[in-house]
XYZ file of C-alpha atoms in Angstrom:
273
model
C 126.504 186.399 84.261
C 125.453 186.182 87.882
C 122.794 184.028 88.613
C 119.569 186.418 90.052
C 118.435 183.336 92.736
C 118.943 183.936 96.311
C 119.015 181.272 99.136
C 116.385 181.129 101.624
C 116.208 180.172 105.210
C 115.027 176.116 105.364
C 112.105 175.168 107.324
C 114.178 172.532 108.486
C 117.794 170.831 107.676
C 116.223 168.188 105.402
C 115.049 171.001 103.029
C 116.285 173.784 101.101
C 114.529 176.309 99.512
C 115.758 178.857 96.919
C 114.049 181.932 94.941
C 114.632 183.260 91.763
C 112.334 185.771 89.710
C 108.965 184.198 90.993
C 110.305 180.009 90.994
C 110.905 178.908 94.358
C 112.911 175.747 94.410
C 112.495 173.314 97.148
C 115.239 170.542 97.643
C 114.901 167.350 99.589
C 118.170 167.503 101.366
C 118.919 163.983 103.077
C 120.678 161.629 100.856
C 122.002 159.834 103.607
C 118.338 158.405 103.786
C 117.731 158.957 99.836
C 115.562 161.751 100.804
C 113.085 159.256 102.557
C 109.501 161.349 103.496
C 109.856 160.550 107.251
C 107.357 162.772 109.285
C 110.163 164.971 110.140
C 110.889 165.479 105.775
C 106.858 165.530 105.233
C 106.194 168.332 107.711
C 109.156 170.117 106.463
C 107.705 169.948 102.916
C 104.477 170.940 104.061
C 105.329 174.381 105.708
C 107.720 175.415 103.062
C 104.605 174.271 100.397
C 102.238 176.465 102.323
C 105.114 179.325 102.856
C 105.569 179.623 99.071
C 101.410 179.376 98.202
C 101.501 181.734 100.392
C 103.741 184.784 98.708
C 102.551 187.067 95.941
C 105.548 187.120 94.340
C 105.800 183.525 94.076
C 104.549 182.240 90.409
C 106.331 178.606 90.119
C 107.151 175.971 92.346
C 109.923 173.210 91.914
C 110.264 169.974 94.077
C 113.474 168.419 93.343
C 116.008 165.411 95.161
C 119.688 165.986 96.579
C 121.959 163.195 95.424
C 120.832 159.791 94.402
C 117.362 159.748 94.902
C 114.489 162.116 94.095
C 112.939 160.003 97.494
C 112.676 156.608 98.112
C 109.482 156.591 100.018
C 108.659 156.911 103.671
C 111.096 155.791 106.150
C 111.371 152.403 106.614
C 113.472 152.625 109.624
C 111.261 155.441 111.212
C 108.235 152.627 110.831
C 110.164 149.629 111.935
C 111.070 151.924 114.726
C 107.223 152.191 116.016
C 106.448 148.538 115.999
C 107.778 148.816 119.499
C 105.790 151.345 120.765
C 102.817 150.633 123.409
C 100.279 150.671 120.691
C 102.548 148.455 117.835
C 102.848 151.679 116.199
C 99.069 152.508 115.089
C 98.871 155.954 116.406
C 102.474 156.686 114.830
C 100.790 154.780 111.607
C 97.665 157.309 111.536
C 99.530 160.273 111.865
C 102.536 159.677 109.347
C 99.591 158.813 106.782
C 97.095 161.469 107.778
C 100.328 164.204 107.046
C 101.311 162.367 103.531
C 97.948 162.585 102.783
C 97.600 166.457 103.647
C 100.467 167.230 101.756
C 99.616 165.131 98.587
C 96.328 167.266 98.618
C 98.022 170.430 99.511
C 99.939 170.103 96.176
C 97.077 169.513 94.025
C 94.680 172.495 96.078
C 97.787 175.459 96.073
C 97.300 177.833 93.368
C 100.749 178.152 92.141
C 101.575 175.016 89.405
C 103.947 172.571 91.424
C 106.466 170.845 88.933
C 108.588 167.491 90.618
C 112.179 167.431 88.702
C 113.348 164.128 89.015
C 117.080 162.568 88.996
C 117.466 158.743 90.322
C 114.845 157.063 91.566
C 111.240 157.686 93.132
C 109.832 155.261 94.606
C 106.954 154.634 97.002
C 105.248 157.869 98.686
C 108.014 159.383 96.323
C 106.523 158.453 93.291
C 103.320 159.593 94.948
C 105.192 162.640 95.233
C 105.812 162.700 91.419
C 102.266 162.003 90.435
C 100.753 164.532 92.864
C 102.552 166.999 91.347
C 100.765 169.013 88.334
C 104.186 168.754 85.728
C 107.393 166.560 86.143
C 110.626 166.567 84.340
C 112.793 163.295 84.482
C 116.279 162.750 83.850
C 116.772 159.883 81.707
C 118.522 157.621 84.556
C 115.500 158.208 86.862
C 113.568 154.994 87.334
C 109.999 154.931 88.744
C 108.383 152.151 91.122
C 105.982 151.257 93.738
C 107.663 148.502 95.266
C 105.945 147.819 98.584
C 103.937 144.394 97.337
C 107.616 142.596 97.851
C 108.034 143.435 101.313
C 104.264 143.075 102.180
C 102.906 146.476 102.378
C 101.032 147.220 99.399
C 100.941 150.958 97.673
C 97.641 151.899 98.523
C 98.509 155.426 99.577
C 100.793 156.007 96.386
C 97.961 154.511 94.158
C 95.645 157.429 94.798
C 97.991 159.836 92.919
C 99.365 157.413 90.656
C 96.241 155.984 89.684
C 94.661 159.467 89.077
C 97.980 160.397 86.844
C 97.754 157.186 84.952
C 95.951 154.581 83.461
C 94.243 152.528 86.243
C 96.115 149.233 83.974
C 99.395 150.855 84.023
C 99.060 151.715 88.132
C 98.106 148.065 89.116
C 100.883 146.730 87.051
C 102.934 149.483 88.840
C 101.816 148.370 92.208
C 101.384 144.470 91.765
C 104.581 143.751 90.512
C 106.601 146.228 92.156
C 109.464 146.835 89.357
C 111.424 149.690 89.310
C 110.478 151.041 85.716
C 112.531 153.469 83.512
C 112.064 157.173 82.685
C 111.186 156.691 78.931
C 108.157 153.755 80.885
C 106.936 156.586 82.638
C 107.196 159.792 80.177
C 104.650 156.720 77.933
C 102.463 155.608 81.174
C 102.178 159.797 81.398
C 103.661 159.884 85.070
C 106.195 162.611 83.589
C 105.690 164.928 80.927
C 108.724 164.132 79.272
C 112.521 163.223 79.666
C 115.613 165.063 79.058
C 119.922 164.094 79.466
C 120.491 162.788 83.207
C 121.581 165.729 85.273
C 119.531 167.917 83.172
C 116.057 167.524 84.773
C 115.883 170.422 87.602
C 117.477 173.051 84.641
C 114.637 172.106 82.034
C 112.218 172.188 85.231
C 113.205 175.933 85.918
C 112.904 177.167 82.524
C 109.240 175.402 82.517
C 108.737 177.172 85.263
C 110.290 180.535 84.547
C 107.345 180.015 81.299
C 104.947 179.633 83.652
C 105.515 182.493 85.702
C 105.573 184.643 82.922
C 101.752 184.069 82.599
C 98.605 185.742 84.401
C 99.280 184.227 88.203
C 95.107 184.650 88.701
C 94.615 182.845 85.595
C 96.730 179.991 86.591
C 95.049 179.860 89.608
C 91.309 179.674 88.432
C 92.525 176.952 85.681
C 94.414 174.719 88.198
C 91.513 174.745 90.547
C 89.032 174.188 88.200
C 90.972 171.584 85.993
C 91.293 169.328 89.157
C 87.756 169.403 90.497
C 86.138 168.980 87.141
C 88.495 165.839 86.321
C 86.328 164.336 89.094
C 82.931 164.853 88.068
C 80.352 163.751 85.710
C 80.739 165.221 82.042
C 77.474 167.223 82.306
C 78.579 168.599 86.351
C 82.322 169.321 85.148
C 81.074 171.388 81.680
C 78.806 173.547 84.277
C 81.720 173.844 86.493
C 84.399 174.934 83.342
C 81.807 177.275 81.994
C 81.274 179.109 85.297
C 84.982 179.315 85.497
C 85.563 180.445 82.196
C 83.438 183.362 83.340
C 84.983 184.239 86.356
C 88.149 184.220 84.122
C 86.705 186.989 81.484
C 86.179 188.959 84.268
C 89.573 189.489 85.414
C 91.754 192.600 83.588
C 94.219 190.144 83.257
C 91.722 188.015 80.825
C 90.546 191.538 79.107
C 94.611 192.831 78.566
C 95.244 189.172 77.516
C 92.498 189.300 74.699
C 93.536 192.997 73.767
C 97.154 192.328 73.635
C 96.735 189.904 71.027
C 94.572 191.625 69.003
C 97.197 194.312 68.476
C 99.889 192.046 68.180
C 101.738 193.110 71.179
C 102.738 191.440 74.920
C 100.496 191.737 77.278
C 101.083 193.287 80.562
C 99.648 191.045 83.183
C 98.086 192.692 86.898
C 100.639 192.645 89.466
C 99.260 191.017 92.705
């Protein structure tokens, strides 16, 4: 059978992007640098992020690594680089953190789920990249680590998404002794939601995805933006905050055909945006 997904014009050559029925597929695309987020690869992420949040038709996103490496991190050439610049390289420094940053947070605030599908390793700001992530699928050769304490630049950025997708334990042994840990280490730290035959990760990731988009695209929404601002607050502050959302939810047709579809024992036919 021919496959239904169509190739889309890349925001850049270190990314490619491909559609098919409401899963858009975005591809870090330089193994020559094992898909390293260099400012170039994070702003390249970041418009095709916001391009795909951005379409209607669009129910599913995947993030997945060409060759290798799913991404080994920011660029440690592009850094060493700066050093020589007037200012040692701060300004550079503030701006290549400020954009990780934005994009790590752009993940977590789009309204479509985002789902990492991981071969070889991700290490770094690409582990970061993992945990960010709302779902991730890992081969069982992928390997997981946040290896900056050995060369003297400790994970701090990383540790923000790691530590919030993890046990605060399992993240400091992550970060303090830098060890690349296995797929099965991670899938029981909770940093993926569960492994599957190397090779077979960005497959299993589309067909999670293809699940997903099957749902009510407004429901989605209102439960990934209330599920992450609630995780934040005080028990009493984030029942108020569910509660309220659980009534904006009944109010939608979507939550009305879902509730009427199964009480007739038939598939419900969700609004089309």
């Amino acid at each position: 059978m021919k496959s239904s997904a169509t190739q889309s014009p890349a925001p850049s050559l270190l990314l490619r992007r491909s559609d098919s029925a409401g899963v858009v597929t975005l591809t870090l695309d330089n193994a020559a640098s094992r898909n390293a987020l260099s400012l170039a690869m994070i702003e390249a992420l970041s418009a095709a992020l916001a391009d795909a949040g951005a379409e209607k038709n669009v129910r599913a996103i995947i993030i997945a690594g060409e060759g290798p490496a799913f991404s080994s991190g920011h660029d440690l050439r592009e850094i060493a680089a700066h050093r020589n610049d007037r200012d040692a390289g701060k300004e550079f420094y503030e701006r290549l953190m400020d954009s990780c940053a934005q994009m790590m947070q752009a993940i977590v605030a789009l309204q479509k789920p985002v789902i990492a599908a991981v071969e070889g390793v991700a290490t770094a700001a690409g582990c970061q990249l993992v945990a960010a992530c709302d779902l991730a699928i890992a081969g069982e050769a992928a390997r997981f680590a946040t290896p900056g304490v050995a060369i003297g630049l400790f994970c701090s950025t990383p540790l923000v998404a790691i530590g919030r997708a993890i046990s605060r334990k399992h993240a400091m042994e992550m970060a303090l002794t830098g060890a690349l840990y296995s797929a099965g280490e991670a899938e029981r730290f909770g940093l993926v939601n569960r492994v599957v035959p190397a090779g077979r990760a960005l497959a299993e990731a589309q067909a999670l995805a293809a699940d997903i988009a099957g749902r009510s695209a407004k429901t989605v929404a209102i439960g990934k933006k209330t599920f992450y601002a609630q995780i934040e607050m005080s028990l009493g502050d984030a029942y108020a905050l569910a509660s309220r959302a659980m009534v904006e939810n009944l109010a939608l047709s979507d939550a009305g055909e879902g509730i009427d579809a199964f009480l007739e024992k038939r598939p419900p036919q969700w609004e089309r945006e």
